[in-house]
Coordinates of C-alpha atoms in Angstrom, one line a residue:
M199 CA -0.1 0.1 0.2
Y200 CA 1.5 3.2 -1.2
E201 CA 1.3 6.6 1.6
I202 CA 1.2 9.9 0.1
N203 CA 1.6 12.5 3.1
N204 CA 0.2 16.3 3.0
P205 CA -1.0 15.5 -0.6
D206 CA -2.3 19.3 -0.6
I207 CA 0.8 20.8 0.6
I208 CA 2.4 18.9 -2.1
Y209 CA 0.0 19.9 -5.4
N210 CA 0.2 23.7 -4.5
K211 CA 3.9 23.7 -4.1
I212 CA 4.6 21.7 -7.7
V213 CA 1.5 22.5 -9.5
N214 CA 3.2 25.2 -11.9
L215 CA 5.8 22.4 -12.5
L216 CA 3.2 19.6 -13.2
R217 CA 1.4 21.7 -15.6
D218 CA 4.4 23.8 -17.5
K219 CA 4.2 22.5 -21.1
M220 CA 0.6 21.7 -21.0
S221 CA 0.3 25.2 -20.1
F222 CA 2.1 26.2 -23.1
Y223 CA 0.6 23.8 -25.3
I224 CA -3.0 25.0 -24.2
N225 CA -2.5 28.3 -23.8
G226 CA -5.7 30.2 -24.9
L227 CA -8.3 27.1 -23.4
E228 CA -7.3 27.9 -20.5
D229 CA -9.9 30.7 -20.1
N230 CA -12.7 28.5 -21.7
D231 CA -14.9 27.3 -18.9
P232 CA -13.5 24.1 -17.1
V233 CA -16.4 23.0 -16.5
Q234 CA -18.5 23.2 -19.4
M235 CA -15.0 21.4 -21.2
A236 CA -15.2 18.8 -18.4
N237 CA -18.6 18.4 -18.7
E238 CA -18.3 17.5 -22.8
I239 CA -15.7 15.3 -21.7
I240 CA -17.6 13.3 -18.5
Y241 CA -20.3 13.4 -19.8
S242 CA -20.7 13.0 -23.7
N243 CA -16.8 11.5 -24.6
T244 CA -16.3 15.1 -26.5
F245 CA -12.6 16.0 -26.3
Y246 CA -11.2 19.2 -27.3
I247 CA -7.7 18.8 -28.0
N248 CA -5.2 22.2 -28.2
S249 CA -6.2 23.6 -31.2
H250 CA -8.3 20.2 -33.0
E251 CA -11.4 20.1 -33.6
K252 CA -13.9 18.6 -30.9
V253 CA -13.9 14.6 -31.4
T254 CA -16.8 12.7 -29.9
Y255 CA -16.3 8.6 -29.3
K256 CA -19.2 7.1 -29.3
D257 CA -18.5 4.5 -27.2
S258 CA -15.3 4.5 -25.4
I259 CA -12.0 6.7 -26.4
N260 CA -10.2 5.1 -29.3
W261 CA -6.3 6.2 -28.1
V262 CA -4.7 5.2 -31.3
D263 CA -6.8 6.4 -34.1
T264 CA -4.1 7.8 -36.5
S265 CA -6.7 9.1 -39.0
K266 CA -6.6 12.5 -36.0
G267 CA -3.2 12.6 -36.8
R268 CA 0.7 12.4 -34.7
T269 CA 0.6 15.7 -33.1
Y270 CA -3.3 14.8 -31.7
L271 CA -2.4 11.6 -30.7
R272 CA 0.5 12.8 -28.5
Y273 CA -1.8 15.4 -26.8
L274 CA -4.5 12.8 -26.6
N275 CA -2.4 10.0 -24.9
S276 CA -1.0 12.7 -22.4
Q277 CA -4.5 13.4 -20.7
F278 CA -3.5 16.7 -20.2
F279 CA -7.8 17.2 -20.9
I280 CA -7.9 15.5 -17.1
W281 CA -6.4 19.1 -15.8
K282 CA -10.3 20.1 -17.2
I283 CA -11.1 17.7 -14.9
I284 CA -9.1 18.6 -11.6
K285 CA -10.3 22.1 -12.0
A286 CA -13.6 21.1 -12.5
Y287 CA -13.6 19.6 -9.2
Q288 CA -12.1 22.5 -7.6
V289 CA -14.6 24.8 -9.0
T290 CA -17.2 22.8 -7.8
K291 CA -16.4 20.2 -5.4
D292 CA -18.1 17.5 -7.3
T293 CA -16.6 14.4 -6.9
T294 CA -18.3 13.1 -10.2
Y295 CA -15.3 14.4 -11.8
L296 CA -12.7 12.6 -10.0
E297 CA -15.2 9.3 -10.1
K298 CA -14.7 10.1 -14.0
G299 CA -11.4 11.1 -14.5
L300 CA -10.3 7.7 -12.9
D301 CA -12.9 6.2 -15.2
I302 CA -10.7 7.5 -18.4
I303 CA -7.4 6.8 -16.8
Y304 CA -8.4 3.3 -15.8
D305 CA -9.8 2.8 -19.8
W306 CA -6.6 4.0 -20.6
I307 CA -4.4 1.4 -17.9
E308 CA -6.3 -1.2 -18.8
K309 CA -5.9 -0.9 -22.8
Y310 CA -2.0 -0.1 -22.9
N311 CA -0.4 -0.5 -19.8
N312 CA 2.9 -1.5 -20.0
Q313 CA 2.8 -2.5 -23.7
Y314 CA 6.1 -0.4 -24.3
D315 CA 6.6 -1.5 -28.1
N316 CA 3.1 0.9 -28.8
K317 CA 4.8 4.2 -30.0
I318 CA 1.6 5.9 -29.4
A319 CA 0.6 5.4 -26.2
Y320 CA 4.4 5.0 -24.9
H321 CA 6.1 8.1 -27.1
K322 CA 9.2 9.2 -25.3
E323 CA 7.5 12.9 -24.0
T324 CA 4.1 11.6 -23.7
T325 CA 4.8 9.2 -21.1
S326 CA 6.5 11.7 -19.0
L327 CA 3.9 14.5 -19.7
R328 CA 1.3 11.8 -18.6
M329 CA 2.9 10.7 -15.5
N330 CA 2.5 14.2 -14.6
V331 CA -1.1 14.7 -15.1
W332 CA -1.7 11.7 -13.3
I333 CA 0.4 13.0 -10.1
G334 CA -1.8 15.9 -10.2
F335 CA -4.6 13.6 -9.9
I336 CA -3.6 11.7 -7.7
L337 CA -3.0 14.5 -5.0
I338 CA -6.2 15.6 -5.8
S339 CA -7.7 12.5 -5.4
V340 CA -6.5 10.8 -2.8
N341 CA -7.8 12.8 0.2
I342 CA -11.8 11.9 -1.8
L343 CA -11.8 9.3 -3.6
G344 CA -9.7 6.9 -1.1
N345 CA -6.1 4.9 -1.3
E346 CA -8.1 1.4 -1.9
K347 CA -9.2 2.7 -5.6
L348 CA -6.4 4.8 -6.5
E349 CA -4.3 1.5 -5.7
L350 CA -3.7 0.3 -9.5
L351 CA -3.1 4.0 -10.8
A352 CA -0.2 4.4 -8.1
E353 CA 1.2 0.8 -8.7
V354 CA 1.3 1.8 -12.6
M355 CA 3.3 5.1 -11.5
K356 CA 5.8 3.5 -9.8
D357 CA 6.2 1.3 -13.0
T358 CA 6.2 4.6 -15.1
A359 CA 8.7 5.7 -13.1
K360 CA 10.6 2.9 -13.5
L361 CA 10.6 3.2 -17.2
L362 CA 11.4 7.0 -17.3
A363 CA 14.9 6.0 -14.9
N364 CA 15.7 3.5 -17.7
N365 CA 18.4 4.7 -19.7
E366 CA 17.5 2.6 -23.1
F367 CA 14.1 4.6 -22.6
Y368 CA 16.0 8.1 -22.1
L369 CA 16.4 10.7 -25.0
T370 CA 19.6 12.3 -24.3
N371 CA 20.1 16.0 -25.1
T372 CA 16.8 16.8 -25.5
N373 CA 14.0 18.4 -24.0
Q374 CA 12.0 15.2 -24.3
G375 CA 14.7 13.8 -21.9
M376 CA 14.2 16.9 -19.5
F377 CA 10.6 16.3 -19.1
Q378 CA 11.4 12.4 -18.1
D379 CA 13.4 14.0 -15.6
I380 CA 11.1 16.3 -14.7
A381 CA 8.6 13.8 -14.0
L382 CA 11.0 11.4 -11.9
I383 CA 11.9 14.6 -9.5
L384 CA 7.9 14.8 -8.7
Y385 CA 7.0 11.5 -8.4
S386 CA 9.7 11.7 -5.6
Q387 CA 8.2 14.3 -3.9
V388 CA 4.7 12.4 -3.7
F389 CA 6.2 8.9 -3.3
T390 CA 8.4 9.3 -0.6
T391 CA 8.6 6.0 0.4
D392 CA 9.2 3.9 -2.8
E393 CA 12.7 2.2 -2.2
N394 CA 13.9 4.0 -5.5
V395 CA 13.5 7.4 -4.5
D396 CA 16.6 8.7 -3.6
Y397 CA 18.6 7.0 -6.8
Y398 CA 15.5 8.7 -9.2
I399 CA 16.2 12.3 -6.9
K400 CA 20.1 12.2 -8.5
L401 CA 19.6 10.3 -11.5
A402 CA 17.0 13.1 -12.6
Y403 CA 19.5 16.2 -11.2
N404 CA 22.7 14.5 -13.0
R405 CA 21.2 13.9 -16.0
T406 CA 19.0 17.3 -16.1
K407 CA 22.4 19.1 -15.2
N408 CA 23.8 17.4 -18.1
Y409 CA 21.3 18.2 -20.3
L410 CA 21.3 21.8 -19.6
D411 CA 25.0 22.3 -19.4
Y412 CA 24.5 21.2 -23.4
I413 CA 21.7 22.6 -24.5
Y414 CA 22.5 25.9 -23.8
T415 CA 25.5 28.0 -25.7
K416 CA 27.7 30.8 -23.7
E417 CA 25.2 33.4 -24.5
G418 CA 22.5 31.5 -22.6
I419 CA 20.3 30.7 -25.9
H420 CA 18.6 27.4 -26.1
K421 CA 20.0 25.5 -28.7
E422 CA 17.2 23.8 -30.4
H423 CA 16.1 26.3 -33.6
T424 CA 12.4 27.3 -32.0
P425 CA 12.6 30.1 -29.6
H426 CA 9.5 28.7 -28.5
Y427 CA 11.2 26.1 -26.4
H428 CA 13.8 29.0 -25.3
Y429 CA 11.3 30.4 -23.5
L430 CA 9.4 26.9 -22.2
V431 CA 12.9 25.5 -21.2
T432 CA 14.1 28.8 -19.3
D433 CA 10.7 28.7 -17.6
I434 CA 10.8 25.3 -16.4
I435 CA 14.7 25.8 -15.0
H436 CA 12.9 29.3 -13.4
N437 CA 10.0 26.8 -11.5
M438 CA 13.0 24.0 -10.5
Y439 CA 14.8 27.3 -8.9
E440 CA 12.1 28.8 -6.9
I441 CA 10.0 25.4 -6.0
F442 CA 13.1 23.5 -5.1
K443 CA 15.9 26.5 -3.9
D444 CA 15.3 25.4 -0.2
D445 CA 15.3 22.0 -0.6
N446 CA 18.0 21.1 -2.5
Y447 CA 19.8 24.4 -3.4
E448 CA 23.2 23.2 -4.5
R449 CA 21.2 21.1 -7.0
V450 CA 19.5 23.6 -8.9
S451 CA 21.4 27.3 -8.2
Y452 CA 23.4 27.4 -11.2
M453 CA 19.7 27.5 -12.8
D454 CA 19.1 30.3 -11.7
D455 CA 22.4 31.8 -14.0
L456 CA 21.2 30.0 -17.0
Y457 CA 17.8 31.9 -16.2
K458 CA 19.6 35.4 -16.0
K459 CA 21.7 34.6 -18.8
S460 CA 18.7 33.5 -21.2
L461 CA 17.5 36.9 -20.7
K462 CA 19.2 39.5 -23.0
F463 CA 18.2 36.6 -25.9
S464 CA 14.0 36.4 -24.9
Y465 CA 14.0 40.1 -25.6
Q466 CA 15.8 40.6 -28.6
I467 CA 14.5 38.0 -30.6
V468 CA 11.1 39.3 -30.7
K469 CA 9.6 41.4 -33.3
P470 CA 8.5 45.2 -33.4
D471 CA 4.9 43.6 -32.8
G472 CA 5.3 41.7 -30.0
T473 CA 5.6 38.6 -31.7
I474 CA 8.2 35.0 -31.7
P475 CA 9.3 35.4 -34.9
Q476 CA 7.9 32.9 -37.0
I477 CA 11.4 30.4 -37.4
G478 CA 11.4 26.6 -36.5
D479 CA 8.4 25.3 -35.1
N480 CA 7.6 28.4 -33.9
Q481 CA 4.3 30.0 -34.5
P482 CA 3.4 33.7 -34.6
S483 CA 2.0 34.1 -31.8
K484 CA 2.2 37.2 -29.5
I485 CA 4.2 36.9 -26.3
I486 CA 1.9 39.3 -23.9
E487 CA -1.2 37.2 -24.7
N488 CA 0.5 34.2 -23.2
E489 CA 0.6 34.3 -19.6
I490 CA 3.4 32.4 -18.6
I491 CA 6.0 33.8 -21.5
S492 CA 4.5 37.3 -20.5
N493 CA 5.7 36.8 -16.8
L494 CA 8.5 35.0 -17.2
Y495 CA 11.2 37.7 -16.7
K496 CA 10.7 41.1 -14.1
D497 CA 12.3 43.0 -16.3
D498 CA 11.7 46.3 -18.2
Y499 CA 13.6 45.7 -21.5
F500 CA 11.9 42.3 -21.9
L501 CA 8.2 44.7 -21.2
Y502 CA 9.4 46.7 -23.4
A503 CA 9.7 44.3 -26.3
I504 CA 7.1 42.1 -25.9
T505 CA 4.3 45.6 -25.3
S506 CA 5.9 46.7 -28.4
G507 CA 7.0 49.4 -26.5
E508 CA 4.0 50.6 -24.4
K509 CA 5.3 49.5 -21.4
G510 CA 8.9 49.0 -19.9
K511 CA 12.1 50.6 -21.0
T512 CA 13.7 50.6 -24.4
P513 CA 16.5 48.2 -24.7
K514 CA 19.7 49.7 -25.2
E515 CA 21.2 48.3 -28.6
D516 CA 19.4 48.6 -31.2
I517 CA 22.1 45.9 -33.3
V518 CA 23.2 42.6 -31.3
V519 CA 25.2 39.6 -33.0
F520 CA 25.1 36.2 -31.0
K521 CA 28.2 35.0 -32.9
E522 CA 28.7 31.7 -31.4
S523 CA 24.6 30.9 -31.2
G524 CA 24.3 32.0 -35.2
Y525 CA 21.8 34.8 -34.6
A526 CA 21.6 38.5 -35.9
I527 CA 19.2 40.8 -35.3
L528 CA 19.8 44.3 -36.6
R529 CA 16.8 47.6 -35.9
D530 CA 16.3 50.9 -37.2
S531 CA 15.4 52.0 -33.6
W532 CA 13.8 50.5 -30.9
Q533 CA 11.6 53.7 -30.3
K534 CA 10.0 53.2 -33.5
K535 CA 8.1 50.6 -31.5
K536 CA 5.3 48.6 -34.0
E537 CA 6.6 50.4 -37.2
A538 CA 10.3 49.9 -36.4
L539 CA 12.7 47.4 -38.6
Y540 CA 14.0 44.5 -38.0
I541 CA 16.0 42.4 -39.8
L542 CA 16.9 38.8 -38.3
F543 CA 19.5 36.2 -39.8
L544 CA 20.1 32.9 -39.3
A545 CA 23.2 30.5 -39.1
A546 CA 22.4 28.6 -36.2
Q547 CA 23.6 24.8 -36.4
N548 CA 23.5 24.2 -33.0
S549 CA 20.4 21.1 -32.6
K550 CA 18.7 19.1 -35.0
T551 CA 15.5 19.6 -32.7
H552 CA 13.3 21.7 -34.4
K553 CA 15.5 22.6 -37.3
H554 CA 14.1 23.7 -40.5
S555 CA 16.5 23.8 -43.4
D556 CA 17.0 27.6 -42.9
D557 CA 20.7 28.0 -43.3
L558 CA 21.4 31.4 -44.1
S559 CA 18.1 32.6 -44.0
F560 CA 16.9 36.2 -43.0
L561 CA 13.3 37.9 -42.6
I562 CA 12.6 41.8 -42.7
Y563 CA 9.6 43.2 -40.7
K564 CA 8.7 47.3 -41.0
G565 CA 5.6 48.2 -40.1
E566 CA 4.5 44.7 -40.8
D567 CA 6.2 41.3 -42.3
I568 CA 8.1 42.0 -45.7
V569 CA 10.2 39.1 -46.5
I570 CA 8.8 35.6 -44.2
E571 CA 9.9 32.0 -43.0
A572 CA 7.1 29.6 -43.8
G573 CA 6.6 28.6 -40.6
F574 CA 5.2 25.7 -38.7
I575 CA 2.2 23.4 -39.5
G576 CA 2.5 21.0 -36.9
Y577 CA 4.6 17.1 -36.3
D578 CA 2.2 15.3 -39.1
Y579 CA 5.1 14.1 -41.2
D580 CA 3.2 12.4 -44.0
D581 CA 1.5 15.6 -44.6
M582 CA 2.8 17.5 -47.9
Y583 CA 2.7 20.8 -46.2
T584 CA 4.5 19.8 -43.3
Q585 CA 7.3 18.2 -45.4
Y586 CA 7.2 21.5 -47.6
A587 CA 7.2 23.6 -44.0
Y588 CA 11.0 22.1 -42.9
S589 CA 12.1 22.3 -46.8
A590 CA 15.0 24.7 -47.7
Y591 CA 11.4 26.0 -50.4
A592 CA 9.7 27.4 -47.4
H593 CA 12.9 29.8 -46.7
N594 CA 14.9 32.6 -48.0
T595 CA 18.1 30.3 -48.3
L596 CA 19.9 28.5 -51.3
V597 CA 18.7 25.1 -53.3
V598 CA 21.3 23.0 -55.2
D599 CA 20.0 21.2 -57.9
D600 CA 16.3 21.4 -56.7
E601 CA 16.7 18.5 -54.1
S602 CA 16.7 20.5 -51.0
S603 CA 19.5 18.2 -50.4
L604 CA 20.3 19.8 -46.5
Y605 CA 18.2 17.5 -44.4
R606 CA 17.7 19.2 -41.2
F607 CA 18.4 15.9 -39.1
D608 CA 21.6 15.6 -41.0
Y609 CA 24.8 17.0 -38.6
N610 CA 26.7 14.1 -39.0
K611 CA 29.8 16.6 -38.6
K612 CA 31.6 18.1 -35.0
E613 CA 32.7 21.1 -36.5
K614 CA 30.0 23.9 -37.7
E615 CA 29.1 23.8 -41.2
V616 CA 26.9 26.6 -40.7
Y617 CA 28.1 29.9 -39.0
I618 CA 28.9 33.6 -38.6
S619 CA 32.3 34.3 -39.7
D620 CA 32.4 38.1 -39.5
Y621 CA 29.8 41.0 -38.6
D622 CA 30.5 44.8 -37.6
T623 CA 27.5 46.5 -34.9
K624 CA 29.6 49.9 -35.4
F625 CA 28.9 52.8 -37.6
D626 CA 26.2 53.8 -40.4
K627 CA 26.1 50.2 -42.2
P628 CA 26.4 47.3 -39.9
Y629 CA 26.9 43.9 -41.5
V630 CA 26.8 40.4 -40.6
V631 CA 28.2 37.6 -42.7
G632 CA 27.3 33.8 -42.7
V633 CA 28.7 30.9 -44.1
N634 CA 27.1 27.8 -45.6
K635 CA 29.1 24.4 -46.3
R636 CA 26.8 21.9 -46.0
Y637 CA 26.6 21.2 -49.0
E638 CA 28.7 18.3 -50.4
D639 CA 31.3 20.8 -53.2
V640 CA 29.4 24.2 -52.7
V641 CA 30.0 26.4 -50.2
H642 CA 27.4 29.9 -49.6
K643 CA 28.6 32.4 -48.5
R644 CA 26.0 35.6 -47.7
T645 CA 26.2 39.1 -46.1
I646 CA 24.1 40.9 -44.9
T647 CA 24.3 45.1 -44.8
Y648 CA 22.1 47.4 -43.6
E649 CA 22.4 51.1 -44.7
K650 CA 21.0 52.7 -41.5
N651 CA 20.5 56.0 -43.8
N652 CA 18.5 55.4 -46.7
T653 CA 16.7 52.0 -44.9
T654 CA 18.2 49.5 -47.6
I655 CA 19.7 46.0 -47.2
H656 CA 21.9 44.2 -49.2
I657 CA 22.3 40.5 -49.6
K658 CA 25.4 39.3 -51.2
D659 CA 25.4 36.1 -52.3
E660 CA 28.5 34.1 -53.0
I661 CA 28.1 30.5 -54.6
I662 CA 31.7 28.9 -54.4
S663 CA 31.6 25.6 -56.7
K664 CA 34.4 23.9 -58.8
N665 CA 31.1 22.1 -60.3
K666 CA 28.4 23.3 -63.0
H667 CA 25.1 23.1 -60.4
N668 CA 21.2 24.2 -61.1
Y669 CA 21.5 27.1 -58.3
K670 CA 17.8 28.4 -56.7
L671 CA 18.1 31.6 -54.4
L672 CA 14.5 31.7 -53.0
F673 CA 12.9 34.9 -51.1
N674 CA 9.7 34.3 -49.7
F675 CA 7.3 37.6 -48.9
G676 CA 4.5 38.2 -46.6
K677 CA 1.2 37.9 -47.8
N678 CA 0.5 41.6 -48.2
I679 CA 3.4 42.2 -50.5
K680 CA 3.7 41.9 -54.4
F681 CA 5.9 43.3 -57.0
N682 CA 6.0 43.4 -61.0
N683 CA 8.5 43.0 -63.8
E684 CA 9.5 46.7 -62.3
E685 CA 10.5 45.1 -59.3
I686 CA 8.1 48.0 -57.2
I687 CA 7.3 46.7 -53.9
K688 CA 3.7 47.2 -53.1
L689 CA 1.2 46.2 -50.1
S690 CA -1.2 43.9 -52.4
N691 CA -4.5 45.2 -49.8
T692 CA -3.9 49.3 -50.4
N693 CA -1.5 49.1 -53.8
K694 CA 0.8 51.4 -52.3
E695 CA 4.2 51.3 -53.0
I696 CA 6.5 50.4 -49.6
G697 CA 10.0 49.9 -51.6
L698 CA 12.1 48.3 -54.4
V699 CA 13.7 45.4 -54.9
S700 CA 17.0 45.1 -57.1
I701 CA 18.9 42.4 -58.4
E702 CA 22.4 42.1 -60.2
S703 CA 24.6 38.9 -61.2
S704 CA 27.8 37.8 -62.4
C705 CA 26.1 35.9 -64.9
E706 CA 22.7 35.2 -66.6
Y707 CA 19.9 34.3 -64.4
K708 CA 16.4 33.6 -64.4
K709 CA 13.6 35.4 -62.3
N710 CA 10.7 32.8 -61.4
I711 CA 7.8 34.0 -59.1
Y712 CA 4.9 31.7 -57.4
W713 CA 2.4 32.8 -55.7
G714 CA 0.6 29.6 -53.4
E715 CA 1.3 26.8 -56.2
L716 CA -0.7 23.4 -55.6
A717 CA 0.5 20.3 -54.0
L718 CA 1.6 17.3 -55.9
D719 CA -0.4 14.0 -56.2
L720 CA 2.0 11.9 -54.3
N721 CA 1.2 8.4 -53.6
E722 CA 1.9 7.4 -50.2
N723 CA 5.8 5.5 -51.1
Q724 CA 6.7 9.2 -52.4
I725 CA 7.8 12.0 -49.9
I726 CA 8.8 15.7 -51.1
Y727 CA 11.4 16.1 -47.8
P728 CA 12.3 13.7 -45.5
I729 CA 11.9 15.0 -42.4
I730 CA 13.3 12.1 -40.0
S731 CA 15.5 9.7 -41.4
S732 CA 13.6 6.5 -41.7
Q733 CA 11.6 8.5 -44.6
L734 CA 14.7 8.3 -46.4
E735 CA 13.3 4.9 -47.3
K736 CA 10.4 6.3 -49.4
E737 CA 11.1 8.5 -53.4
I738 CA 11.8 11.7 -53.3
V739 CA 10.2 13.5 -55.4
K740 CA 10.7 16.8 -56.9
N741 CA 8.8 19.5 -55.9
E742 CA 10.0 22.5 -57.8
N743 CA 6.7 24.5 -58.4
F744 CA 5.6 23.6 -55.1
K745 CA 6.3 27.2 -53.2
G746 CA 4.7 30.3 -52.1
W747 CA 3.0 29.1 -48.7
N748 CA 3.1 30.2 -45.3
F749 CA 1.1 28.8 -42.2
P750 CA -0.3 31.8 -39.9
T751 CA -1.3 28.9 -37.4
R752 CA -0.9 25.4 -36.8
Y753 CA -3.7 24.2 -39.5
E754 CA -3.7 27.4 -41.3
K755 CA -2.7 27.8 -44.9
E756 CA -1.6 31.1 -46.6
K757 CA -0.4 31.7 -49.9
N758 CA 2.4 34.3 -50.0
M759 CA 4.8 35.5 -52.8
V760 CA 8.1 33.9 -53.5
L761 CA 11.1 35.3 -56.1
E762 CA 13.2 32.7 -57.2
I763 CA 16.2 33.6 -59.1
E764 CA 17.8 30.5 -60.8
V765 CA 21.2 30.2 -62.2
N766 CA 22.9 26.8 -63.7
I767 CA 26.9 27.4 -63.5
D768 CA 29.8 26.7 -61.0
S769 CA 30.0 30.1 -59.4
F770 CA 28.6 33.1 -59.6
I771 CA 27.8 36.2 -57.1
L772 CA 24.0 37.8 -56.5
S773 CA 23.4 41.3 -55.3
T774 CA 19.9 42.0 -54.0
K775 CA 18.8 45.4 -52.7
I776 CA 16.1 46.1 -50.7
I777 CA 14.9 49.7 -50.2
L778 CA 12.0 50.3 -47.7
Y779 CA 10.2 53.5 -48.0

């Protein structure tokens, strides 16, 4: 028989850490009526999982319905929705919610307990997040439902802890592995009589330290190529420090140092409109609308950035380069608030996790999005639009021989092949130089120079090879941007001229323009771009005309204009000038 002492005290102590990632992912649903949502779950078998449509099951829940997609199943099997049931009980004190919640949990246990080969039920991150849900549930329920009803759940949680501690199940140097360790630490706070608790605590803290030492650059930037995860992991380590500093200061003190070091990137990366730039697996969400991120720091510079200058204090540096991490951010002035010019340059080869094929890509914003990235549309890797979003065609970069062959997971060399080689942030023409050596016999060198006095951005691309190739340099423009053969940039919604694009090349080139070209008709054994290495077994079909799409939300497709410069040669130089009025 298990024993939990002071469950209410433990719950209040660790609840923020229990719900941390869940709160990030269902942000926006938190404002919905928890009682209504819980009623739909327990009385109508209707589930609203994140931004997916509501799903109603006629009989019992189909936990492995692949027709709903990989992302939906991860959320469903994480059992995030149980938090709504817990909240409904806390609001109404009606124990029916807890009883029905336990029925749902036991339905899953009856079908999938110990079926570790089931990659849906026992996805590694899903398993740890489900453990957190169960910890929260048992802490709330133990004094209501009693030990006997919860005995099976406690036994399954004990087995799950053993699984999370198993190094063969552990995902080293990933945020998923970190969530496994957090679940172990939280489990050990609750089940103090488990004979393995001391081992779990030591193991989990050691693995967490190793992960954090690896995953943050010396500049305090999380390596996974998505600022969302920079905020998420930073919030978690800040919570861990605050929760456990009195119990285990020696084990968590370094987390506070890392938290403080992360601040500069956290506010510098924010666009003038207060959104997270749409790079990697990011969605362009407003930070001020995310309760967790917006309260991550008590800092006036951060507050200024996320409120577009309405609150806080103006940051001192308009131009910053994080050379080791591979990010350069150039602004005309923070004081221009939402109307400021913002250029983000990417030469960040730090981790394959959440990485897209965006080497030496860049974004431009000035009052609205001028040059964009396609963004993120989910983790359903068999979906053609998801494949497109990860490919080089969805970014402002170089494609060699029409293959988009720089797969985001293919980082084999110890030395960086993509990096910032030089920069200067002083005077009136700051510049940054990035190099991409990932192609087998091609070197791409890109220099971006910003002329402050006339709002001109110069993009110089130097392509060097001993062999002749087909090269395509792509420039994806925002949804309201159009231009004609005279190369005048206009806003398509007002026909107002806002700038000029001019191109000079050391050789003849062809200019192609695309606008939301349709996808190819592929069979199940064909793909346009492999996101995970196992997809290399399928036939990769060239997608020359599948261009001009971006994804403003996770499940929304939007057309945009793409300018493509095509050259057939060995080496050449292309100079692109963008003047913004």
